[in-house]
Coordinates of N, CA and C in Angstrom, one line a residue:
M1 N 36.1 -58.9 56.4 CA 36.7 -59.0 55.0 C 38.1 -58.4 55.0
G2 N 38.9 -59.0 54.2 CA 40.3 -58.5 54.1 C 40.4 -57.3 53.3
K3 N 41.6 -56.8 53.3 CA 41.8 -55.5 52.6 C 41.5 -55.8 51.1
G4 N 40.7 -54.9 50.5 CA 40.4 -55.0 49.1 C 39.4 -56.1 48.8
G5 N 38.8 -56.8 49.8 CA 37.9 -57.9 49.5 C 36.4 -57.5 49.6
G6 N 36.2 -56.2 50.0 CA 34.8 -55.8 50.1 C 34.3 -55.2 48.8
C7 N 33.3 -54.2 49.0 CA 32.7 -53.6 47.9 C 33.7 -52.6 47.1
I8 N 34.7 -52.1 47.8 CA 35.6 -51.2 47.2 C 36.8 -52.0 46.8
P9 N 37.2 -52.1 45.5 CA 38.3 -52.8 45.1 C 39.6 -52.2 45.6
S10 N 40.6 -53.0 45.7 CA 41.9 -52.5 46.1 C 42.6 -51.8 45.0
K11 N 43.7 -51.0 45.3 CA 44.4 -50.3 44.3 C 44.9 -51.3 43.2
R12 N 45.3 -52.5 43.6 CA 45.9 -53.4 42.7 C 44.8 -53.9 41.7
H13 N 43.6 -54.1 42.2 CA 42.5 -54.6 41.4 C 42.1 -53.5 40.4
R14 N 42.1 -52.2 40.9 CA 41.7 -51.1 40.0 C 42.7 -51.0 38.8
A15 N 44.0 -51.1 39.1 CA 45.0 -51.0 38.1 C 44.8 -52.1 37.0
A16 N 44.5 -53.3 37.5 CA 44.3 -54.4 36.5 C 43.1 -54.2 35.6
A17 N 42.0 -53.7 36.3 CA 40.8 -53.5 35.5 C 41.1 -52.4 34.4
A18 N 41.8 -51.4 34.8 CA 42.1 -50.3 33.8 C 42.9 -50.8 32.7
A19 N 43.9 -51.7 32.9 CA 44.7 -52.3 31.9 C 43.9 -53.1 30.9
A20 N 42.8 -53.8 31.4 CA 42.0 -54.7 30.6 C 40.9 -53.9 29.8
A21 N 40.7 -52.6 30.1 CA 39.7 -51.9 29.5 C 39.9 -51.7 28.0
P22 N 38.9 -51.7 27.2 CA 39.1 -51.5 25.7 C 39.7 -50.2 25.4
A23 N 40.2 -50.0 24.2 CA 40.8 -48.8 23.8 C 39.8 -47.7 23.8
S24 N 40.3 -46.5 24.1 CA 39.4 -45.3 24.1 C 38.7 -45.1 22.7
H25 N 37.7 -44.3 22.8 CA 36.9 -44.0 21.5 C 37.8 -43.3 20.5
S26 N 38.8 -42.6 21.0 CA 39.7 -41.8 20.0 C 40.4 -42.7 19.1
H27 N 40.6 -44.0 19.5 CA 41.3 -45.0 18.7 C 40.4 -45.8 17.8
Q28 N 39.1 -45.7 18.1 CA 38.1 -46.4 17.3 C 38.0 -45.8 15.9
R29 N 37.5 -46.6 14.9 CA 37.4 -46.2 13.6 C 36.5 -45.0 13.5
E30 N 36.9 -43.9 12.9 CA 36.0 -42.7 12.8 C 35.0 -42.9 11.7
R31 N 33.8 -42.5 12.0 CA 32.7 -42.6 11.1 C 32.4 -41.3 10.4
T32 N 32.2 -41.2 9.1 CA 32.0 -40.0 8.4 C 30.5 -40.1 7.8
S33 N 29.9 -38.9 7.8 CA 28.6 -38.8 7.2 C 28.5 -37.8 6.2
I34 N 27.7 -38.0 5.1 CA 27.6 -37.0 4.0 C 26.4 -36.1 4.3
P35 N 26.6 -34.8 4.5 CA 25.5 -33.9 4.8 C 24.5 -33.9 3.7
A36 N 23.2 -33.8 4.1 CA 22.2 -33.7 3.1 C 22.2 -32.4 2.4
P37 N 22.0 -32.4 1.1 CA 22.0 -31.1 0.3 C 21.0 -30.1 0.9
A38 N 21.3 -28.8 0.9 CA 20.4 -27.8 1.4 C 19.2 -27.6 0.5
A39 N 18.1 -27.5 1.1 CA 16.9 -27.3 0.2 C 16.9 -25.9 -0.5
A40 N 16.5 -25.9 -1.7 CA 16.5 -24.7 -2.4 C 15.5 -23.7 -1.8
P41 N 15.8 -22.4 -1.7 CA 14.9 -21.5 -1.1 C 13.6 -21.3 -2.0
R42 N 12.5 -21.1 -1.4 CA 11.3 -21.0 -2.1 C 11.3 -19.7 -2.9
P43 N 10.6 -19.7 -4.1 CA 10.5 -18.4 -4.9 C 9.9 -17.3 -4.1
V44 N 10.3 -16.1 -4.2 CA 9.7 -15.0 -3.6 C 8.5 -14.6 -4.4
R45 N 7.4 -14.2 -3.8 CA 6.2 -13.8 -4.4 C 6.0 -12.3 -4.4
I46 N 5.8 -11.7 -5.6 CA 5.6 -10.3 -5.7 C 4.2 -10.1 -6.4
Y47 N 3.3 -9.5 -5.7 CA 2.0 -9.3 -6.2 C 2.0 -7.9 -7.0
V48 N 1.6 -8.0 -8.3 CA 1.4 -6.8 -9.1 C -0.1 -6.5 -9.1
V49 N -0.5 -5.5 -8.4 CA -1.9 -5.2 -8.2 C -2.1 -3.8 -8.9
F50 N -3.1 -3.8 -9.8 CA -3.3 -2.6 -10.6 C -4.8 -2.3 -10.9
Y51 N -5.0 -1.1 -11.3 CA -6.3 -0.7 -11.9 C -6.0 -0.1 -13.3
S52 N -6.7 -0.4 -14.3 CA -6.5 0.1 -15.7 C -7.9 0.3 -16.3
M53 N -8.2 1.5 -16.8 CA -9.4 1.7 -17.4 C -9.3 1.6 -18.9
Y54 N -8.2 2.0 -19.5 CA -8.0 2.0 -21.0 C -6.9 1.0 -21.4
G55 N -6.3 0.3 -20.5 CA -5.4 -0.7 -20.9 C -3.9 -0.3 -20.8
H56 N -3.6 0.9 -20.6 CA -2.2 1.4 -20.5 C -1.5 0.8 -19.3
V57 N -2.2 0.9 -18.1 CA -1.5 0.4 -16.9 C -1.4 -1.1 -16.9
R58 N -2.4 -1.8 -17.6 CA -2.4 -3.2 -17.7 C -1.1 -3.7 -18.5
L59 N -0.8 -2.9 -19.6 CA 0.4 -3.3 -20.4 C 1.6 -3.0 -19.6
L60 N 1.6 -2.0 -18.8 CA 2.8 -1.8 -17.9 C 2.9 -2.9 -16.9
A61 N 1.7 -3.3 -16.3 CA 1.7 -4.4 -15.3 C 2.3 -5.7 -15.9
R62 N 2.0 -6.0 -17.1 CA 2.5 -7.2 -17.7 C 4.0 -7.1 -17.9
A63 N 4.5 -5.9 -18.3 CA 5.9 -5.7 -18.4 C 6.6 -5.8 -17.1
V64 N 6.0 -5.2 -16.1 CA 6.6 -5.3 -14.7 C 6.7 -6.8 -14.3
A65 N 5.7 -7.5 -14.6 CA 5.7 -8.9 -14.3 C 6.8 -9.7 -15.0
R66 N 7.0 -9.3 -16.3 CA 8.1 -10.0 -17.0 C 9.4 -9.7 -16.4
G67 N 9.6 -8.5 -15.9 CA 10.8 -8.1 -15.2 C 11.0 -8.9 -14.0
V68 N 10.0 -9.1 -13.2 CA 10.0 -9.9 -12.0 C 10.4 -11.3 -12.3
G69 N 9.8 -11.9 -13.3 CA 10.0 -13.3 -13.7 C 11.4 -13.5 -14.3
S70 N 12.1 -12.4 -14.7 CA 13.4 -12.6 -15.3 C 14.5 -12.9 -14.2
V71 N 14.1 -12.7 -12.9 CA 15.0 -12.9 -11.8 C 14.8 -14.3 -11.3
P72 N 15.8 -15.2 -11.3 CA 15.7 -16.6 -10.8 C 15.2 -16.6 -9.4
G73 N 14.2 -17.4 -9.1 CA 13.7 -17.5 -7.7 C 12.7 -16.4 -7.4
A74 N 12.2 -15.7 -8.4 CA 11.1 -14.7 -8.1 C 9.9 -15.0 -9.0
R75 N 8.8 -14.7 -8.5 CA 7.5 -15.0 -9.2 C 6.6 -13.8 -9.1
A76 N 6.1 -13.3 -10.2 CA 5.1 -12.2 -10.2 C 3.7 -12.8 -10.4
I77 N 2.7 -12.3 -9.6 CA 1.4 -12.7 -9.6 C 0.5 -11.5 -9.9
L78 N -0.2 -11.5 -11.0 CA -1.0 -10.3 -11.4 C -2.4 -10.3 -10.8
F79 N -2.8 -9.2 -10.3 CA -4.2 -9.0 -9.8 C -4.7 -7.6 -10.2
R80 N -6.0 -7.5 -10.5 CA -6.6 -6.2 -10.7 C -7.6 -5.9 -9.6
V81 N -7.8 -4.6 -9.4 CA -8.7 -4.2 -8.3 C -10.1 -4.1 -8.9
P82 N -11.1 -4.2 -8.1 CA -12.5 -4.2 -8.6 C -12.9 -2.9 -9.2
E83 N -13.7 -2.9 -10.2 CA -14.3 -1.7 -10.8 C -15.4 -1.2 -9.9
T84 N -15.5 0.1 -9.8 CA -16.5 0.7 -9.0 C -17.6 1.4 -9.8
L85 N -17.3 1.7 -11.0 CA -18.3 2.4 -11.9 C -19.2 1.5 -12.5
P86 N -20.5 1.9 -12.7 CA -21.5 1.0 -13.4 C -21.1 0.9 -14.9
P87 N -21.6 -0.2 -15.5 CA -21.3 -0.4 -16.9 C -21.7 0.8 -17.8
A88 N -22.8 1.4 -17.5 CA -23.3 2.5 -18.4 C -22.3 3.7 -18.4
V89 N -21.8 3.9 -17.2 CA -20.8 5.0 -17.1 C -19.5 4.7 -17.8
L90 N -19.1 3.5 -17.7 CA -17.9 3.0 -18.4 C -18.0 3.1 -19.9
A91 N -19.2 2.7 -20.3 CA -19.5 2.8 -21.8 C -19.4 4.2 -22.3
R92 N -20.0 5.2 -21.5 CA -19.9 6.6 -21.9 C -18.4 7.1 -21.9
M93 N -17.6 6.5 -21.0 CA -16.2 6.9 -21.0 C -15.4 6.1 -22.0
E94 N -16.0 5.2 -22.7 CA -15.3 4.4 -23.7 C -14.2 3.6 -23.1
A95 N -14.4 3.1 -21.9 CA -13.4 2.2 -21.2 C -13.4 0.9 -21.9
D96 N -12.3 0.2 -21.9 CA -12.1 -1.0 -22.6 C -12.1 -2.2 -21.7
G97 N -12.4 -2.0 -20.4 CA -12.3 -3.1 -19.5 C -10.9 -3.5 -19.3
G98 N -10.0 -2.6 -19.3 CA -8.5 -2.8 -19.4 C -7.9 -3.6 -18.3
G99 N -8.6 -3.8 -17.2 CA -8.0 -4.6 -16.1 C -8.2 -6.1 -16.3
G100 N -9.2 -6.5 -17.1 CA -9.6 -7.9 -17.1 C -8.8 -8.8 -18.1
G101 N -8.0 -8.2 -19.0 CA -7.3 -9.0 -19.9 C -7.7 -8.8 -21.3
G102 N -8.1 -7.6 -21.6 CA -8.6 -7.3 -23.0 C -7.5 -7.3 -24.0
D103 N -6.2 -7.6 -23.6 CA -5.1 -7.6 -24.6 C -5.0 -9.0 -25.2
G104 N -6.0 -9.9 -25.0 CA -5.9 -11.2 -25.6 C -5.2 -12.2 -24.8
E105 N -4.6 -11.9 -23.7 CA -3.9 -12.8 -22.8 C -4.9 -13.3 -21.7
D106 N -4.4 -14.1 -20.8 CA -5.3 -14.7 -19.8 C -6.0 -13.6 -19.0
V107 N -7.2 -13.9 -18.6 CA -7.9 -12.9 -17.7 C -7.3 -12.8 -16.4
I108 N -7.1 -11.6 -15.9 CA -6.4 -11.4 -14.6 C -7.4 -11.4 -13.5
P109 N -7.2 -12.2 -12.4 CA -8.2 -12.2 -11.4 C -8.3 -11.0 -10.5
V110 N -9.4 -10.8 -9.9 CA -9.6 -9.7 -9.0 C -8.9 -10.0 -7.7
V111 N -8.2 -9.0 -7.1 CA -7.5 -9.2 -5.9 C -8.4 -9.4 -4.7
D112 N -7.9 -10.3 -3.8 CA -8.6 -10.6 -2.5 C -7.7 -9.9 -1.4
P113 N -8.2 -8.9 -0.7 CA -7.4 -8.3 0.3 C -6.9 -9.2 1.4
D114 N -7.7 -10.2 1.7 CA -7.3 -11.2 2.7 C -6.1 -12.0 2.3
G115 N -5.8 -12.1 1.0 CA -4.6 -12.9 0.6 C -3.3 -12.0 0.5
L116 N -3.4 -10.7 0.7 CA -2.2 -9.9 0.6 C -1.1 -10.3 1.5
P117 N -1.3 -10.7 2.7 CA -0.1 -11.1 3.5 C 0.7 -12.2 3.0
D118 N 0.2 -13.0 2.0 CA 1.0 -14.1 1.4 C 2.1 -13.6 0.5
A119 N 2.1 -12.3 0.1 CA 3.1 -11.8 -0.7 C 4.3 -11.4 0.0
D120 N 5.5 -11.4 -0.7 CA 6.7 -10.9 -0.1 C 7.0 -9.5 -0.4
G121 N 6.3 -9.0 -1.5 CA 6.5 -7.6 -1.9 C 5.4 -7.3 -2.9
F122 N 5.2 -6.0 -3.2 CA 4.1 -5.5 -4.0 C 4.6 -4.5 -5.0
L123 N 3.9 -4.4 -6.2 CA 4.0 -3.3 -7.1 C 2.6 -2.9 -7.5
F124 N 2.3 -1.7 -7.1 CA 0.9 -1.2 -7.3 C 0.9 -0.2 -8.5
G125 N 0.0 -0.4 -9.5 CA -0.1 0.4 -10.6 C -1.5 1.0 -10.8
F126 N -1.5 2.3 -11.3 CA -2.8 2.9 -11.5 C -2.7 4.2 -12.3
P127 N -3.7 4.7 -13.0 CA -3.7 5.9 -13.7 C -3.9 7.1 -12.8
A128 N -3.6 8.3 -13.3 CA -3.8 9.5 -12.5 C -5.2 10.1 -12.7
R129 N -5.8 10.6 -11.6 CA -7.0 11.4 -11.6 C -6.7 12.7 -10.8
F130 N -6.5 13.8 -11.6 CA -6.2 15.1 -11.0 C -4.9 15.0 -10.1
G131 N -3.9 14.2 -10.6 CA -2.6 14.1 -10.0 C -2.6 13.2 -8.8
A132 N -3.6 12.3 -8.7 CA -3.6 11.3 -7.6 C -4.2 10.0 -8.1
M133 N -4.3 9.0 -7.2 CA -4.8 7.7 -7.7 C -6.3 7.9 -7.9
P134 N -6.9 7.0 -8.8 CA -8.4 7.1 -9.0 C -9.2 6.5 -7.9
A135 N -10.5 6.7 -7.9 CA -11.3 6.2 -6.8 C -11.3 4.7 -6.7
Q136 N -11.2 4.0 -7.9 CA -11.1 2.6 -7.8 C -10.0 2.0 -7.0
M137 N -8.8 2.7 -7.1 CA -7.6 2.2 -6.4 C -7.8 2.6 -4.9
Q138 N -8.4 3.8 -4.7 CA -8.6 4.3 -3.3 C -9.5 3.3 -2.6
A139 N -10.6 2.9 -3.3 CA -11.5 1.9 -2.7 C -10.8 0.6 -2.4
F140 N -9.9 0.2 -3.2 CA -9.1 -1.0 -2.9 C -8.4 -0.8 -1.6
F141 N -7.6 0.3 -1.5 CA -6.9 0.5 -0.3 C -7.8 0.6 0.9
D142 N -9.0 1.2 0.7 CA -9.9 1.3 1.9 C -10.3 -0.1 2.3
S143 N -10.4 -1.0 1.4 CA -10.8 -2.4 1.8 C -9.7 -3.1 2.6
T144 N -8.5 -2.5 2.7 CA -7.4 -3.1 3.5 C -7.3 -2.6 4.9
V145 N -8.3 -1.9 5.3 CA -8.3 -1.4 6.7 C -8.1 -2.4 7.8
P146 N -8.8 -3.6 7.7 CA -8.6 -4.6 8.7 C -7.1 -5.1 8.8
L147 N -6.4 -5.2 7.6 CA -5.0 -5.5 7.6 C -4.2 -4.4 8.2
C148 N -4.6 -3.2 8.0 CA -3.9 -2.0 8.6 C -4.0 -2.0 10.1
R149 N -5.2 -2.3 10.5 CA -5.5 -2.3 12.0 C -4.6 -3.3 12.7
H150 N -4.3 -4.4 12.1 CA -3.4 -5.4 12.7 C -2.0 -5.4 12.1
Q151 N -1.7 -4.4 11.3 CA -0.4 -4.3 10.7 C 0.1 -5.5 10.0
G152 N -0.9 -6.1 9.2 CA -0.6 -7.4 8.5 C 0.4 -7.3 7.4
L153 N 0.6 -6.0 6.9 CA 1.5 -5.8 5.8 C 2.8 -5.1 6.2
A154 N 2.9 -4.8 7.5 CA 4.1 -4.0 8.0 C 5.4 -4.7 7.6
G155 N 6.3 -3.9 7.1 CA 7.6 -4.4 6.8 C 7.8 -4.9 5.4
K156 N 6.7 -5.0 4.6 CA 6.7 -5.5 3.3 C 7.1 -4.4 2.3
P157 N 8.0 -4.7 1.4 CA 8.4 -3.6 0.4 C 7.3 -3.4 -0.7
A158 N 7.2 -2.2 -1.2 CA 6.2 -1.9 -2.2 C 6.7 -0.8 -3.1
G159 N 6.4 -1.0 -4.4 CA 6.7 0.1 -5.4 C 5.5 0.5 -6.1
L160 N 5.6 1.6 -6.9 CA 4.4 2.2 -7.6 C 4.8 2.5 -9.1
F161 N 3.8 2.3 -10.0 CA 3.9 2.7 -11.4 C 2.6 3.3 -11.8
V162 N 2.7 4.3 -12.8 CA 1.5 5.1 -13.0 C 1.3 5.4 -14.5
S163 N 0.2 5.9 -14.8 CA -0.1 6.4 -16.2 C -0.8 7.8 -16.1
T164 N -0.3 8.7 -16.9 CA -0.9 10.0 -17.0 C -1.2 10.4 -18.4
G165 N -2.2 11.3 -18.6 CA -2.5 11.8 -19.9 C -1.5 12.7 -20.5
T166 N -0.8 13.5 -19.7 CA 0.1 14.5 -20.2 C 1.4 14.5 -19.4
Q167 N 2.4 15.2 -19.9 CA 3.6 15.3 -19.2 C 3.5 16.0 -17.8
A168 N 2.5 16.9 -17.8 CA 2.3 17.6 -16.5 C 1.1 17.0 -15.7
G169 N 0.7 15.8 -16.1 CA -0.5 15.2 -15.5 C -0.3 14.5 -14.2
G170 N 1.0 14.4 -13.7 CA 1.1 13.8 -12.4 C 2.0 12.6 -12.3
Q171 N 3.0 12.5 -13.2 CA 3.9 11.3 -13.1 C 4.5 11.1 -11.7
E172 N 4.8 12.2 -11.1 CA 5.4 12.1 -9.8 C 4.4 12.3 -8.7
T173 N 3.5 13.2 -8.8 CA 2.5 13.4 -7.7 C 1.6 12.2 -7.5
T174 N 1.2 11.5 -8.6 CA 0.3 10.4 -8.5 C 1.0 9.3 -7.7
A175 N 2.3 9.2 -7.8 CA 3.1 8.2 -7.0 C 3.3 8.6 -5.6
W176 N 3.8 9.9 -5.4 CA 4.1 10.2 -4.0 C 2.9 10.5 -3.1
T177 N 1.8 10.8 -3.7 CA 0.6 10.9 -2.9 C 0.0 9.6 -2.4
A178 N 0.5 8.5 -3.1 CA 0.1 7.1 -2.7 C 0.9 6.6 -1.6
I179 N 2.1 7.2 -1.4 CA 3.0 6.7 -0.3 C 2.3 6.8 1.0
T180 N 1.3 7.7 1.2 CA 0.6 7.7 2.5 C -0.1 6.4 2.8
Q181 N -0.6 5.7 1.8 CA -1.2 4.4 2.0 C -0.2 3.4 2.5
L182 N 1.0 3.4 1.9 CA 2.0 2.5 2.4 C 2.5 2.8 3.8
A183 N 2.6 4.1 4.1 CA 3.1 4.5 5.4 C 2.1 4.0 6.5
H184 N 0.8 4.1 6.3 CA -0.1 3.7 7.3 C -0.1 2.2 7.5
H185 N 0.3 1.5 6.5 CA 0.4 0.0 6.6 C 1.8 -0.4 7.2
G186 N 2.7 0.6 7.4 CA 4.0 0.2 7.8 C 4.9 -0.5 6.7
M187 N 4.5 -0.3 5.5 CA 5.2 -0.9 4.4 C 6.4 0.0 4.0
L188 N 7.3 -0.6 3.2 CA 8.5 0.1 2.9 C 8.5 0.5 1.4
F189 N 8.4 1.8 1.1 CA 8.4 2.3 -0.2 C 9.7 2.1 -0.9
V190 N 9.7 1.5 -2.1 CA 11.0 1.3 -2.8 C 10.9 2.0 -4.2
P191 N 11.6 3.2 -4.3 CA 11.6 3.8 -5.6 C 12.7 3.2 -6.4
I192 N 12.7 3.5 -7.7 CA 13.7 3.0 -8.6 C 14.9 4.0 -8.8
G193 N 14.7 5.2 -8.3 CA 15.8 6.2 -8.5 C 16.2 6.4 -9.9
Y194 N 17.5 6.4 -10.2 CA 18.0 6.5 -11.6 C 18.7 5.2 -12.0
T195 N 18.2 4.1 -11.4 CA 18.9 2.8 -11.7 C 18.7 2.3 -13.1
F196 N 17.8 2.9 -13.9 CA 17.6 2.6 -15.3 C 18.7 3.1 -16.2
G197 N 19.6 3.9 -15.6 CA 20.8 4.4 -16.3 C 20.4 5.5 -17.3
E198 N 21.0 5.4 -18.5 CA 20.8 6.4 -19.5 C 19.4 6.6 -19.9
G199 N 18.6 5.5 -19.8 CA 17.2 5.6 -20.2 C 16.4 6.6 -19.4
M200 N 16.9 6.8 -18.1 CA 16.2 7.9 -17.3 C 16.5 9.3 -17.8
L201 N 17.6 9.4 -18.5 CA 18.0 10.7 -19.0 C 17.7 11.0 -20.4
E202 N 16.9 10.1 -21.0 CA 16.6 10.2 -22.5 C 15.7 11.5 -22.7
M203 N 16.2 12.3 -23.6 CA 15.5 13.5 -24.0 C 15.1 13.6 -25.4
G204 N 15.4 12.5 -26.2 CA 15.1 12.5 -27.6 C 13.7 12.0 -27.9
E205 N 13.1 11.4 -26.9 CA 11.7 10.9 -27.2 C 10.9 11.0 -25.9
L206 N 9.6 11.0 -26.1 CA 8.7 11.1 -25.0 C 8.7 9.9 -24.1
R207 N 8.8 10.0 -22.8 CA 8.9 8.9 -22.0 C 8.3 9.2 -20.6
G208 N 7.4 8.3 -20.2 CA 6.8 8.4 -18.8 C 7.8 7.7 -17.8
G209 N 7.4 7.9 -16.6 CA 8.3 7.3 -15.5 C 9.1 8.4 -14.8
S210 N 9.5 8.1 -13.6 CA 10.3 9.0 -12.8 C 11.1 8.2 -11.8
P211 N 11.9 8.9 -10.9 CA 12.6 8.1 -9.9 C 11.6 7.4 -8.9
Y212 N 10.3 7.8 -8.9 CA 9.4 7.1 -8.1 C 9.0 5.7 -8.6
G213 N 9.0 5.6 -10.0 CA 8.6 4.3 -10.6 C 8.4 4.5 -12.0
A214 N 8.1 3.3 -12.7 CA 7.8 3.3 -14.1 C 6.5 4.1 -14.4
G215 N 6.3 4.5 -15.7 CA 5.2 5.3 -16.0 C 5.0 5.3 -17.5
V216 N 3.8 5.8 -17.9 CA 3.5 5.9 -19.4 C 2.7 7.2 -19.6
F217 N 2.8 7.8 -20.7 CA 2.0 8.9 -21.1 C 0.9 8.3 -22.1
S218 N -0.3 8.5 -21.7 CA -1.4 7.9 -22.6 C -2.0 8.9 -23.5
G219 N -1.7 10.2 -23.4 CA -2.3 11.2 -24.3 C -3.9 11.1 -24.1
D220 N -4.6 11.1 -25.2 CA -6.0 11.1 -25.2 C -6.5 9.6 -25.0
G221 N -5.6 8.7 -24.8 CA -6.0 7.3 -24.6 C -5.6 6.5 -25.8
S222 N -5.1 7.1 -26.9 CA -4.8 6.4 -28.1 C -3.3 6.1 -28.2
R223 N -2.5 6.6 -27.3 CA -1.1 6.4 -27.4 C -0.7 5.2 -26.5
P224 N -0.2 4.1 -27.1 CA 0.2 2.9 -26.3 C 1.6 3.2 -25.6
P225 N 1.9 2.4 -24.7 CA 3.3 2.5 -24.1 C 4.4 2.3 -25.2
S226 N 5.4 3.2 -25.1 CA 6.5 3.0 -26.1 C 7.4 1.9 -25.6
E227 N 8.3 1.5 -26.5 CA 9.3 0.4 -26.2 C 10.1 0.9 -25.0
L228 N 10.5 2.1 -24.9 CA 11.3 2.6 -23.8 C 10.5 2.6 -22.5
E229 N 9.3 2.9 -22.5 CA 8.4 2.9 -21.3 C 8.3 1.4 -20.9
L230 N 8.1 0.5 -21.8 CA 7.9 -0.9 -21.4 C 9.3 -1.4 -20.9
A231 N 10.4 -1.0 -21.5 CA 11.7 -1.4 -21.0 C 11.9 -0.9 -19.5
L232 N 11.5 0.3 -19.3 CA 11.6 0.8 -17.9 C 10.7 0.0 -16.9
A233 N 9.5 -0.4 -17.4 CA 8.6 -1.1 -16.5 C 9.3 -2.5 -16.2
E234 N 9.9 -3.1 -17.2 CA 10.5 -4.4 -17.0 C 11.7 -4.2 -16.0
H235 N 12.5 -3.2 -16.2 CA 13.5 -2.9 -15.2 C 13.0 -2.7 -13.8
H236 N 11.9 -2.0 -13.7 CA 11.3 -1.8 -12.4 C 11.0 -3.2 -11.7
G237 N 10.4 -4.1 -12.5 CA 10.1 -5.4 -11.9 C 11.3 -6.2 -11.5
K238 N 12.3 -6.1 -12.4 CA 13.6 -6.8 -12.1 C 14.3 -6.3 -10.9
Y239 N 14.3 -4.9 -10.8 CA 14.9 -4.3 -9.7 C 14.2 -4.6 -8.4
M240 N 12.9 -4.6 -8.4 CA 12.1 -4.9 -7.2 C 12.3 -6.4 -6.8
A241 N 12.3 -7.3 -7.7 CA 12.5 -8.7 -7.4 C 13.8 -9.0 -6.8
T242 N 14.9 -8.3 -7.3 CA 16.2 -8.5 -6.8 C 16.3 -8.0 -5.3
L243 N 15.7 -6.9 -5.0 CA 15.7 -6.4 -3.6 C 14.9 -7.3 -2.7
V244 N 13.7 -7.7 -3.2 CA 12.9 -8.6 -2.3 C 13.6 -9.9 -2.0
K245 N 14.3 -10.5 -3.0 CA 15.0 -11.7 -2.8 C 16.1 -11.5 -1.7
K246 N 16.8 -10.4 -1.7 CA 17.8 -10.1 -0.7 C 17.2 -10.0 0.7
M247 N 16.0 -9.3 0.7 CA 15.3 -9.2 2.0 C 14.8 -10.5 2.6
V248 N 14.4 -11.4 1.7 CA 13.8 -12.6 2.2 C 14.8 -13.7 2.4
H249 N 15.8 -13.8 1.5 CA 16.7 -14.9 1.6 C 18.1 -14.5 1.9
G250 N 18.4 -13.2 2.1 CA 19.7 -12.7 2.4 C 20.5 -12.3 1.2
A251 N 21.7 -11.7 1.4 CA 22.4 -11.1 0.3 C 22.9 -12.1 -0.7
S252 N 23.0 -13.4 -0.3 CA 23.5 -14.4 -1.2 C 22.5 -14.7 -2.3

C-alpha cells in the first residue's frame, strides 16, 4: 500500500476530516432547564405527654400545645399517661379524670411508648408529689426501659412543665429531679430560662413556673391556672417548637 493508503490516514487526510467535522458543542444552541421547586419540609412533631389528676396539668398541656401550633411547620400531639390507681381510690381522692379530656374537648389518647421515637421533641407535664413526679409518671418512664436500652430517644430535645399545690411545693425540684429520666435516655433537656421576659419577673400576682419550665399553683385543687400561667405555658410550647424546627430543618 502507498503512503497513507492503509489503516492509518495520512496527515493530509486527517486535516481534511478535521475541517469537515461539525462545529463543537460550545457553538450549539444552549439548552436551559427550569429546576423543580423544592419540597416543603415536613412539620416537626412535638409530643406533649402528661399526667393530670385534677385537670390543672391538662389545661397547661393544652396551652403548651397551642403554643407549639402557633409556629408554622410545627405540630403538637397530646398524649396522657395511664392511670395506675384503682377507681375506688381515685373517687376517695376526688380526682376528676383530668387526663382524659374532662374539659369538654376531645378525649386525649393514652401514650404508646413504642411510638415515642416518631416524635422530634417532647414536652412532659405532671403534678408534684413531695417535690417530685407522681408514681403514674414514674411508671410511664419505667415503661420506656426498652427504648433506653437501645437509646431510641437519644438526642431528642425535651422540656418539662409542672403543677404544685403551694409556692414551696416543688416548682423547681419537681422539674429538675425529672431530668435524670432524660439523661439516661440521652435526651437534651431544654429549659425556658427567662425567655418569657417581664412575665418571669411578675411580683404583683401569684404565678407558677420557673426557668425550668411552665407551671401552675393549684392550691387545694380549686384554683385554676391564671391567664399569666396559661400565657407562660403557650410561650413554652412556642419556644420549644422554634428550637426543634431549627434542630430538624436548620437555622432557616
